[in-house]
GROMACS .gro file of C-alpha atoms in nm:
model
  484
    1UNK     CA    1  17.586   6.199   3.185
    2UNK     CA    2  17.591   5.967   3.484
    3UNK     CA    3  17.855   6.165   3.674
    4UNK     CA    4  17.769   6.467   3.885
    5UNK     CA    5  17.900   6.804   3.774
    6UNK     CA    6  18.208   6.816   3.999
    7UNK     CA    7  18.281   6.444   4.024
    8UNK     CA    8  18.657   6.367   4.039
    9UNK     CA    9  18.806   6.213   3.727
   10UNK     CA   10  19.103   6.060   3.910
   11UNK     CA   11  19.223   5.971   4.258
   12UNK     CA   12  19.443   6.281   4.254
   13UNK     CA   13  19.134   6.492   4.177
   14UNK     CA   14  18.961   6.328   4.472
   15UNK     CA   15  19.238   6.421   4.713
   16UNK     CA   16  19.223   6.782   4.596
   17UNK     CA   17  18.844   6.791   4.638
   18UNK     CA   18  18.873   6.667   4.997
   19UNK     CA   19  19.181   6.866   5.100
   20UNK     CA   20  18.989   7.079   5.353
   21UNK     CA   21  18.764   6.799   5.487
   22UNK     CA   22  18.811   6.562   5.779
   23UNK     CA   23  18.520   6.327   5.715
   24UNK     CA   24  18.301   6.191   5.434
   25UNK     CA   25  17.948   6.052   5.433
   26UNK     CA   26  17.875   5.736   5.230
   27UNK     CA   27  17.559   5.536   5.171
   28UNK     CA   28  17.423   5.240   4.980
   29UNK     CA   29  17.064   5.134   4.918
   30UNK     CA   30  16.881   4.831   5.057
   31UNK     CA   31  16.600   4.640   4.883
   32UNK     CA   32  16.334   4.868   5.035
   33UNK     CA   33  16.501   5.176   4.891
   34UNK     CA   34  16.633   5.291   5.228
   35UNK     CA   35  16.971   5.465   5.237
   36UNK     CA   36  17.208   5.282   5.472
   37UNK     CA   37  17.532   5.461   5.542
   38UNK     CA   38  17.777   5.624   5.779
   39UNK     CA   39  18.053   5.880   5.823
   40UNK     CA   40  18.412   5.780   5.753
   41UNK     CA   41  18.730   5.963   5.838
   42UNK     CA   42  18.894   6.113   5.532
   43UNK     CA   43  19.195   5.884   5.565
   44UNK     CA   44  18.981   5.571   5.589
   45UNK     CA   45  18.771   5.689   5.293
   46UNK     CA   46  19.074   5.762   5.073
   47UNK     CA   47  19.218   5.421   5.155
   48UNK     CA   48  18.891   5.254   5.049
   49UNK     CA   49  18.861   5.471   4.738
   50UNK     CA   50  19.209   5.369   4.624
   51UNK     CA   51  19.122   4.998   4.649
   52UNK     CA   52  18.821   4.774   4.582
   53UNK     CA   53  18.624   4.940   4.861
   54UNK     CA   54  18.552   4.868   5.227
   55UNK     CA   55  18.364   4.605   5.426
   56UNK     CA   56  17.996   4.672   5.496
   57UNK     CA   57  17.777   4.442   5.705
   58UNK     CA   58  17.559   4.230   5.476
   59UNK     CA   59  17.274   4.241   5.729
   60UNK     CA   60  17.124   4.532   5.531
   61UNK     CA   61  17.023   4.255   5.288
   62UNK     CA   62  16.916   4.029   5.574
   63UNK     CA   63  16.662   4.247   5.750
   64UNK     CA   64  16.353   4.449   5.663
   65UNK     CA   65  16.268   4.818   5.658
   66UNK     CA   66  16.243   4.817   6.039
   67UNK     CA   67  16.562   4.615   6.098
   68UNK     CA   68  16.383   4.288   6.173
   69UNK     CA   69  16.567   3.982   6.041
   70UNK     CA   70  16.373   3.810   5.761
   71UNK     CA   71  16.138   3.526   5.851
   72UNK     CA   72  16.349   3.273   5.660
   73UNK     CA   73  16.718   3.269   5.585
   74UNK     CA   74  16.806   3.424   5.250
   75UNK     CA   75  17.113   3.384   5.033
   76UNK     CA   76  17.309   3.706   5.081
   77UNK     CA   77  17.305   3.748   5.459
   78UNK     CA   78  17.221   3.475   5.708
   79UNK     CA   79  17.329   3.292   6.023
   80UNK     CA   80  17.522   3.034   5.822
   81UNK     CA   81  17.758   3.294   5.676
   82UNK     CA   82  17.762   3.491   6.001
   83UNK     CA   83  17.607   3.799   5.838
   84UNK     CA   84  17.948   3.849   5.684
   85UNK     CA   85  18.074   4.169   5.528
   86UNK     CA   86  18.012   4.246   5.164
   87UNK     CA   87  18.226   4.488   4.966
   88UNK     CA   88  18.111   4.850   4.940
   89UNK     CA   89  18.262   4.997   4.626
   90UNK     CA   90  18.271   5.377   4.629
   91UNK     CA   91  18.128   5.535   4.315
   92UNK     CA   92  18.332   5.854   4.267
   93UNK     CA   93  18.096   5.968   3.991
   94UNK     CA   94  17.825   6.031   4.256
   95UNK     CA   95  18.024   6.300   4.441
   96UNK     CA   96  17.822   6.587   4.583
   97UNK     CA   97  17.811   6.787   4.903
   98UNK     CA   98  17.521   6.797   5.148
   99UNK     CA   99  17.432   7.165   5.183
  100UNK     CA  100  17.222   7.122   5.498
  101UNK     CA  101  17.508   6.932   5.671
  102UNK     CA  102  17.783   7.192   5.647
  103UNK     CA  103  17.862   7.084   5.290
  104UNK     CA  104  18.005   6.751   5.401
  105UNK     CA  105  18.118   6.545   5.097
  106UNK     CA  106  17.891   6.254   5.006
  107UNK     CA  107  17.927   5.947   4.784
  108UNK     CA  108  17.705   5.653   4.698
  109UNK     CA  109  17.840   5.298   4.707
  110UNK     CA  110  17.753   4.984   4.516
  111UNK     CA  111  17.773   4.646   4.683
  112UNK     CA  112  17.991   4.369   4.541
  113UNK     CA  113  18.041   4.003   4.620
  114UNK     CA  114  18.356   4.000   4.837
  115UNK     CA  115  18.488   3.688   4.661
  116UNK     CA  116  18.417   3.759   4.295
  117UNK     CA  117  18.409   4.143   4.308
  118UNK     CA  118  18.103   4.121   4.081
  119UNK     CA  119  17.794   4.340   4.146
  120UNK     CA  120  17.547   4.186   4.388
  121UNK     CA  121  17.243   4.117   4.175
  122UNK     CA  122  17.014   4.209   4.468
  123UNK     CA  123  17.191   4.542   4.520
  124UNK     CA  124  16.959   4.807   4.373
  125UNK     CA  125  17.244   4.993   4.202
  126UNK     CA  126  17.392   4.660   4.093
  127UNK     CA  127  17.083   4.539   3.908
  128UNK     CA  128  17.036   4.873   3.733
  129UNK     CA  129  17.399   4.865   3.621
  130UNK     CA  130  17.341   4.514   3.487
  131UNK     CA  131  17.032   4.642   3.306
  132UNK     CA  132  17.223   4.935   3.158
  133UNK     CA  133  17.499   4.700   3.042
  134UNK     CA  134  17.242   4.485   2.862
  135UNK     CA  135  17.112   4.793   2.681
  136UNK     CA  136  17.468   4.894   2.598
  137UNK     CA  137  17.527   4.558   2.427
  138UNK     CA  138  17.233   4.648   2.203
  139UNK     CA  139  17.395   4.987   2.132
  140UNK     CA  140  17.130   5.159   2.339
  141UNK     CA  141  17.134   5.386   2.646
  142UNK     CA  142  16.856   5.400   2.906
  143UNK     CA  143  16.704   5.735   3.001
  144UNK     CA  144  16.438   5.803   3.261
  145UNK     CA  145  16.252   6.059   3.467
  146UNK     CA  146  16.055   6.021   3.791
  147UNK     CA  147  15.766   6.225   3.931
  148UNK     CA  148  15.690   6.199   4.303
  149UNK     CA  149  15.367   6.289   4.481
  150UNK     CA  150  15.391   6.309   4.861
  151UNK     CA  151  15.179   6.414   5.156
  152UNK     CA  152  15.332   6.653   5.411
  153UNK     CA  153  15.239   6.678   5.779
  154UNK     CA  154  15.306   6.932   6.053
  155UNK     CA  155  15.465   6.661   6.264
  156UNK     CA  156  15.800   6.525   6.381
  157UNK     CA  157  15.916   6.164   6.419
  158UNK     CA  158  15.850   6.203   6.793
  159UNK     CA  159  15.496   6.337   6.748
  160UNK     CA  160  15.418   6.059   6.498
  161UNK     CA  161  15.507   5.800   6.763
  162UNK     CA  162  15.324   5.985   7.042
  163UNK     CA  163  15.010   6.007   6.827
  164UNK     CA  164  15.049   5.642   6.729
  165UNK     CA  165  15.042   5.762   6.367
  166UNK     CA  166  14.679   5.875   6.401
  167UNK     CA  167  14.511   6.218   6.364
  168UNK     CA  168  14.807   6.373   6.186
  169UNK     CA  169  14.794   6.742   6.095
  170UNK     CA  170  14.831   6.806   5.721
  171UNK     CA  171  15.060   7.086   5.613
  172UNK     CA  172  14.764   7.264   5.451
  173UNK     CA  173  14.390   7.184   5.442
  174UNK     CA  174  14.178   7.111   5.137
  175UNK     CA  175  14.226   6.991   4.781
  176UNK     CA  176  14.439   7.240   4.592
  177UNK     CA  177  14.627   7.099   4.293
  178UNK     CA  178  14.854   7.345   4.112
  179UNK     CA  179  14.771   7.614   4.367
  180UNK     CA  180  14.984   7.928   4.379
  181UNK     CA  181  14.824   8.029   4.709
  182UNK     CA  182  14.869   7.715   4.919
  183UNK     CA  183  15.251   7.725   4.893
  184UNK     CA  184  15.246   8.074   5.049
  185UNK     CA  185  15.152   7.914   5.380
  186UNK     CA  186  15.485   7.728   5.391
  187UNK     CA  187  15.701   7.925   5.152
  188UNK     CA  188  16.035   7.856   5.323
  189UNK     CA  189  15.982   7.479   5.325
  190UNK     CA  190  15.846   7.473   4.968
  191UNK     CA  191  16.134   7.677   4.826
  192UNK     CA  192  16.401   7.501   5.034
  193UNK     CA  193  16.317   7.165   4.874
  194UNK     CA  194  16.382   7.308   4.527
  195UNK     CA  195  16.687   7.514   4.622
  196UNK     CA  196  16.858   7.247   4.832
  197UNK     CA  197  16.793   6.991   4.559
  198UNK     CA  198  16.973   7.216   4.311
  199UNK     CA  199  17.269   7.258   4.545
  200UNK     CA  200  17.268   6.881   4.612
  201UNK     CA  201  17.291   6.793   4.242
  202UNK     CA  202  16.935   6.660   4.217
  203UNK     CA  203  16.787   6.859   3.930
  204UNK     CA  204  16.415   6.938   3.941
  205UNK     CA  205  16.196   7.008   3.637
  206UNK     CA  206  15.870   7.097   3.812
  207UNK     CA  207  15.753   7.155   4.170
  208UNK     CA  208  15.392   7.231   4.270
  209UNK     CA  209  15.097   7.141   4.489
  210UNK     CA  210  14.890   6.836   4.400
  211UNK     CA  211  14.532   6.743   4.490
  212UNK     CA  212  14.504   6.649   4.856
  213UNK     CA  213  14.567   6.811   5.195
  214UNK     CA  214  14.934   6.907   5.214
  215UNK     CA  215  15.029   6.719   4.896
  216UNK     CA  216  15.319   6.827   4.675
  217UNK     CA  217  15.443   6.689   4.346
  218UNK     CA  218  15.799   6.716   4.219
  219UNK     CA  219  15.919   6.609   3.874
  220UNK     CA  220  16.289   6.524   3.857
  221UNK     CA  221  16.484   6.621   3.546
  222UNK     CA  222  16.516   6.352   3.278
  223UNK     CA  223  16.861   6.191   3.265
  224UNK     CA  224  17.058   5.867   3.237
  225UNK     CA  225  16.869   5.584   3.414
  226UNK     CA  226  17.126   5.516   3.688
  227UNK     CA  227  17.165   5.886   3.763
  228UNK     CA  228  16.785   5.914   3.767
  229UNK     CA  229  16.748   5.637   4.024
  230UNK     CA  230  17.023   5.794   4.236
  231UNK     CA  231  16.850   6.131   4.215
  232UNK     CA  232  16.513   5.977   4.304
  233UNK     CA  233  16.648   5.812   4.619
  234UNK     CA  234  16.842   6.124   4.715
  235UNK     CA  235  16.538   6.345   4.655
  236UNK     CA  236  16.350   6.155   4.925
  237UNK     CA  237  16.650   6.193   5.157
  238UNK     CA  238  16.680   6.568   5.102
  239UNK     CA  239  16.304   6.628   5.131
  240UNK     CA  240  16.287   6.444   5.463
  241UNK     CA  241  16.602   6.622   5.585
  242UNK     CA  242  16.468   6.966   5.487
  243UNK     CA  243  16.136   6.875   5.646
  244UNK     CA  244  16.306   6.812   5.980
  245UNK     CA  245  16.431   7.172   5.979
  246UNK     CA  246  16.075   7.304   5.941
  247UNK     CA  247  15.884   7.061   6.164
  248UNK     CA  248  15.741   6.882   5.859
  249UNK     CA  249  15.725   6.509   5.789
  250UNK     CA  250  15.684   6.429   5.417
  251UNK     CA  251  15.566   6.077   5.337
  252UNK     CA  252  15.616   5.880   5.018
  253UNK     CA  253  15.378   5.608   5.138
  254UNK     CA  254  15.162   5.513   4.839
  255UNK     CA  255  14.818   5.535   5.001
  256UNK     CA  256  14.810   5.706   5.344
  257UNK     CA  257  14.431   5.756   5.339
  258UNK     CA  258  14.163   5.534   5.190
  259UNK     CA  259  13.933   5.820   5.082
  260UNK     CA  260  14.200   6.037   4.917
  261UNK     CA  261  14.420   6.000   4.609
  262UNK     CA  262  14.738   5.803   4.661
  263UNK     CA  263  15.095   5.909   4.590
  264UNK     CA  264  15.238   5.809   4.255
  265UNK     CA  265  15.590   5.753   4.134
  266UNK     CA  266  15.520   5.790   3.762
  267UNK     CA  267  15.827   5.688   3.564
  268UNK     CA  268  15.912   5.814   3.214
  269UNK     CA  269  16.146   5.611   2.992
  270UNK     CA  270  16.311   5.612   2.650
  271UNK     CA  271  16.613   5.468   2.473
  272UNK     CA  272  16.884   5.653   2.286
  273UNK     CA  273  17.140   5.532   2.037
  274UNK     CA  274  17.512   5.604   2.069
  275UNK     CA  275  17.473   5.937   1.889
  276UNK     CA  276  17.218   6.049   2.150
  277UNK     CA  277  16.916   6.020   1.920
  278UNK     CA  278  16.589   5.915   2.082
  279UNK     CA  279  16.515   5.584   1.909
  280UNK     CA  280  16.150   5.596   2.023
  281UNK     CA  281  16.093   5.887   1.782
  282UNK     CA  282  15.955   5.848   1.431
  283UNK     CA  283  16.149   5.986   1.136
  284UNK     CA  284  16.082   6.333   0.994
  285UNK     CA  285  15.915   6.173   0.692
  286UNK     CA  286  15.665   5.997   0.923
  287UNK     CA  287  15.562   6.309   1.117
  288UNK     CA  288  15.277   6.403   0.886
  289UNK     CA  289  15.075   6.085   0.879
  290UNK     CA  290  15.251   5.853   1.122
  291UNK     CA  291  15.451   5.537   1.076
  292UNK     CA  292  15.327   5.288   0.815
  293UNK     CA  293  15.265   4.947   0.971
  294UNK     CA  294  15.190   5.078   1.321
  295UNK     CA  295  14.959   4.848   1.517
  296UNK     CA  296  14.702   5.126   1.566
  297UNK     CA  297  14.660   5.502   1.567
  298UNK     CA  298  14.773   5.536   1.929
  299UNK     CA  299  15.124   5.412   1.843
  300UNK     CA  300  15.162   5.555   1.492
  301UNK     CA  301  15.399   5.824   1.617
  302UNK     CA  302  15.620   5.570   1.798
  303UNK     CA  303  15.907   5.399   1.618
  304UNK     CA  304  15.880   5.027   1.548
  305UNK     CA  305  16.144   4.963   1.815
  306UNK     CA  306  15.942   5.163   2.067
  307UNK     CA  307  15.632   4.959   1.978
  308UNK     CA  308  15.823   4.638   2.053
  309UNK     CA  309  15.947   4.795   2.378
  310UNK     CA  310  15.588   4.881   2.476
  311UNK     CA  311  15.473   4.529   2.389
  312UNK     CA  312  15.749   4.388   2.608
  313UNK     CA  313  15.630   4.585   2.911
  314UNK     CA  314  15.269   4.483   2.857
  315UNK     CA  315  15.372   4.119   2.811
  316UNK     CA  316  15.561   4.092   3.137
  317UNK     CA  317  15.462   4.363   3.383
  318UNK     CA  318  15.232   4.134   3.582
  319UNK     CA  319  15.529   3.901   3.648
  320UNK     CA  320  15.751   4.180   3.788
  321UNK     CA  321  15.495   4.367   3.998
  322UNK     CA  322  15.685   4.333   4.328
  323UNK     CA  323  15.971   4.528   4.170
  324UNK     CA  324  15.728   4.799   4.059
  325UNK     CA  325  15.489   4.800   4.358
  326UNK     CA  326  15.691   4.653   4.648
  327UNK     CA  327  15.476   4.720   4.956
  328UNK     CA  328  15.151   4.600   5.110
  329UNK     CA  329  15.016   4.954   5.101
  330UNK     CA  330  15.112   5.012   4.737
  331UNK     CA  331  14.834   4.782   4.619
  332UNK     CA  332  14.575   4.984   4.814
  333UNK     CA  333  14.654   5.265   4.569
  334UNK     CA  334  14.579   5.038   4.273
  335UNK     CA  335  14.266   4.861   4.401
  336UNK     CA  336  13.968   5.064   4.284
  337UNK     CA  337  14.223   5.305   4.143
  338UNK     CA  338  14.006   5.432   3.856
  339UNK     CA  339  13.859   5.693   4.088
  340UNK     CA  340  14.204   5.845   4.138
  341UNK     CA  341  14.375   5.774   3.802
  342UNK     CA  342  14.574   5.486   3.951
  343UNK     CA  343  14.591   5.203   3.696
  344UNK     CA  344  14.513   4.845   3.797
  345UNK     CA  345  14.504   4.681   3.454
  346UNK     CA  346  14.747   4.608   3.170
  347UNK     CA  347  14.657   4.894   2.938
  348UNK     CA  348  14.815   5.160   2.718
  349UNK     CA  349  14.703   5.466   2.528
  350UNK     CA  350  14.815   5.785   2.358
  351UNK     CA  351  14.832   6.064   2.618
  352UNK     CA  352  14.599   5.861   2.841
  353UNK     CA  353  14.626   5.915   3.216
  354UNK     CA  354  14.373   5.635   3.264
  355UNK     CA  355  14.612   5.377   3.119
  356UNK     CA  356  14.897   5.191   3.289
  357UNK     CA  357  15.129   5.310   3.015
  358UNK     CA  358  15.078   5.658   2.871
  359UNK     CA  359  15.228   5.714   2.527
  360UNK     CA  360  15.380   6.062   2.498
  361UNK     CA  361  15.460   6.132   2.134
  362UNK     CA  362  15.385   6.372   1.850
  363UNK     CA  363  15.166   6.560   1.792
  364UNK     CA  364  15.158   6.658   2.163
  365UNK     CA  365  15.540   6.675   2.196
  366UNK     CA  366  15.838   6.711   1.959
  367UNK     CA  367  15.981   6.379   1.831
  368UNK     CA  368  16.290   6.414   2.055
  369UNK     CA  369  16.063   6.412   2.363
  370UNK     CA  370  15.888   6.084   2.267
  371UNK     CA  371  15.868   5.853   2.567
  372UNK     CA  372  15.651   5.615   2.768
  373UNK     CA  373  15.512   5.706   3.110
  374UNK     CA  374  15.467   5.402   3.334
  375UNK     CA  375  15.192   5.503   3.576
  376UNK     CA  376  15.179   5.186   3.788
  377UNK     CA  377  15.453   5.265   4.046
  378UNK     CA  378  15.368   5.449   4.365
  379UNK     CA  379  15.596   5.691   4.545
  380UNK     CA  380  15.706   5.403   4.770
  381UNK     CA  381  15.879   5.222   4.483
  382UNK     CA  382  16.247   5.140   4.489
  383UNK     CA  383  16.340   5.338   4.175
  384UNK     CA  384  16.634   5.111   4.088
  385UNK     CA  385  16.413   4.801   4.078
  386UNK     CA  386  16.121   4.975   3.904
  387UNK     CA  387  16.339   5.132   3.634
  388UNK     CA  388  16.527   4.804   3.586
  389UNK     CA  389  16.200   4.614   3.548
  390UNK     CA  390  16.071   4.856   3.285
  391UNK     CA  391  16.388   4.850   3.076
  392UNK     CA  392  16.448   4.476   3.107
  393UNK     CA  393  16.094   4.408   2.986
  394UNK     CA  394  16.124   4.663   2.707
  395UNK     CA  395  16.459   4.529   2.586
  396UNK     CA  396  16.312   4.179   2.594
  397UNK     CA  397  16.030   4.306   2.375
  398UNK     CA  398  16.280   4.448   2.125
  399UNK     CA  399  16.489   4.130   2.118
  400UNK     CA  400  16.184   3.910   2.067
  401UNK     CA  401  16.015   4.163   1.834
  402UNK     CA  402  15.698   4.130   2.042
  403UNK     CA  403  15.379   4.274   1.895
  404UNK     CA  404  15.090   4.448   2.069
  405UNK     CA  405  14.819   4.193   2.140
  406UNK     CA  406  14.550   4.422   2.284
  407UNK     CA  407  14.383   4.741   2.162
  408UNK     CA  408  14.457   5.080   2.324
  409UNK     CA  409  14.238   5.240   2.591
  410UNK     CA  410  14.053   5.441   2.329
  411UNK     CA  411  13.914   5.119   2.179
  412UNK     CA  412  13.813   4.952   2.506
  413UNK     CA  413  13.473   4.948   2.675
  414UNK     CA  414  13.360   4.912   3.034
  415UNK     CA  415  13.270   4.548   2.965
  416UNK     CA  416  13.621   4.454   2.854
  417UNK     CA  417  13.736   4.397   3.212
  418UNK     CA  418  13.450   4.154   3.264
  419UNK     CA  419  13.499   3.960   2.941
  420UNK     CA  420  13.874   3.923   2.982
  421UNK     CA  421  13.987   4.152   2.700
  422UNK     CA  422  14.164   4.361   2.962
  423UNK     CA  423  14.408   4.168   3.178
  424UNK     CA  424  14.423   4.286   3.538
  425UNK     CA  425  14.734   4.341   3.748
  426UNK     CA  426  14.779   4.155   4.079
  427UNK     CA  427  14.579   4.327   4.353
  428UNK     CA  428  14.799   4.241   4.652
  429UNK     CA  429  15.166   4.197   4.731
  430UNK     CA  430  15.094   3.835   4.819
  431UNK     CA  431  14.941   3.761   4.478
  432UNK     CA  432  15.214   3.958   4.299
  433UNK     CA  433  15.492   3.773   4.481
  434UNK     CA  434  15.338   3.433   4.413
  435UNK     CA  435  15.315   3.519   4.045
  436UNK     CA  436  15.672   3.648   4.028
  437UNK     CA  437  15.810   3.336   4.197
  438UNK     CA  438  15.642   3.082   3.968
  439UNK     CA  439  15.896   2.865   3.779
  440UNK     CA  440  15.766   3.000   3.447
  441UNK     CA  441  15.770   3.365   3.554
  442UNK     CA  442  15.923   3.607   3.304
  443UNK     CA  443  16.108   3.763   3.599
  444UNK     CA  444  16.318   3.443   3.629
  445UNK     CA  445  16.442   3.447   3.269
  446UNK     CA  446  16.816   3.478   3.220
  447UNK     CA  447  16.784   3.809   3.036
  448UNK     CA  448  16.558   3.945   3.309
  449UNK     CA  449  16.620   3.943   3.686
  450UNK     CA  450  16.712   3.574   3.707
  451UNK     CA  451  16.662   3.311   3.974
  452UNK     CA  452  16.906   3.451   4.233
  453UNK     CA  453  16.735   3.789   4.242
  454UNK     CA  454  16.384   3.644   4.237
  455UNK     CA  455  16.456   3.400   4.521
  456UNK     CA  456  16.612   3.667   4.741
  457UNK     CA  457  16.377   3.955   4.669
  458UNK     CA  458  16.079   3.721   4.665
  459UNK     CA  459  16.181   3.603   5.011
  460UNK     CA  460  16.186   3.960   5.137
  461UNK     CA  461  15.835   4.019   4.998
  462UNK     CA  462  15.709   3.693   5.150
  463UNK     CA  463  15.837   3.823   5.483
  464UNK     CA  464  15.649   4.151   5.433
  465UNK     CA  465  15.330   3.956   5.359
  466UNK     CA  466  15.382   3.736   5.666
  467UNK     CA  467  15.422   4.038   5.894
  468UNK     CA  468  15.107   4.193   5.743
  469UNK     CA  469  14.902   3.874   5.777
  470UNK     CA  470  14.998   3.849   6.145
  471UNK     CA  471  14.898   4.211   6.218
  472UNK     CA  472  14.562   4.305   6.370
  473UNK     CA  473  14.450   4.636   6.221
  474UNK     CA  474  14.237   4.916   6.367
  475UNK     CA  475  13.973   4.838   6.103
  476UNK     CA  476  13.938   4.482   6.232
  477UNK     CA  477  13.908   4.592   6.594
  478UNK     CA  478  13.652   4.862   6.515
  479UNK     CA  479  13.447   4.627   6.295
  480UNK     CA  480  13.441   4.312   6.507
  481UNK     CA  481  13.528   4.371   6.873
  482UNK     CA  482  13.173   4.451   6.985
  483UNK     CA  483  12.950   4.265   6.744
  484UNK     CA  484  13.135   3.949   6.649
   0.00000   0.00000   0.00000
């Protein structure tokens, strides 16, 4: 189900839900995965909910994560159109209340073109809806799960600035993955994340410490892809909000420290048919010996459709890397990532945490739990773009009946990276963006993201690269200021 448990089914239901409220909080998502929103009076909100929506300044698609206008004018929001309003359409199915804000009602919005009323293709919720619609035309439904790893610091936004983001104090010292003891040091904070998430309608499957000073990992419950992306964005919001109450700053930055593991955003995916059956699963008759005709033993407990889906991801992932790894820092997690189980090559394997795509299938799980785990994204991903990229590539693989062209991890050797058997992923945002924006890029195909999305989002990534290239880092100063 996409809808939250108590979501109104009609406008009359909505009025009853809000009868004792005087204000409502709403938010949409920008290309960096940042929630942008505001409070509205109940009357203003109800008026917008009973129509196409309300005007929202398009500048959220015209500036970066720090509110700096992009280096070059982009299509959606620019000087020529006066940074005009776009239409914010309230999604009543996302209703929930914010428990740490006096249970104020909260709704997500999707952004529409004010002239056509069609979803903005660069709106994160818009592109995932488009992706889901494409699956629906194939009689398929997209399902996903996200796992987040994140460092936590005994800091506040003020102390971060005062310290110039240096010498931060981790929540706990040492490397203690799956520790039952380390959480005892911050029990209230640790439990509040889980409990507030439950009250906020963001279901959690698992919650524990991970290797690294002050690192936690939280696995969000598997659900419909759009609901999953909503939950992933809202999990970050609630974790940061809860952290403020306890003097803790959690960070979903992919690689805060060069000598420690990075923070992943591993994403699990599968497709279901209209009856709810997992179409990645093999039939009961194939459970004993695997599927006849499978490309190799690693995929013999995947359905043929799932094998095409996997081949589609492998075929195109290098062309959509900015949607999967969108930041400068995200590529630091992948470079030399073998030491920390962060994949930097186009690989797959059965139950392999060394591969970019881990196949999770029988015999390790029941057929209904068959899925693919995409291990490339970091915790800094925009989940709407990453999930869209995975499903668009997979659906393309099914439509084209693509076949696996490389062996699994179990059949590869250390020399295969050198001899070209293993294809590498782009190692920087600059390289990834250049590849995505090529005329022949798979990302530009009509059944994928298309030219409008690629030109806009590519422009935002070019801006990020430009800002990075103009920066002088501490490493450069320390290395060259005396001896150069």
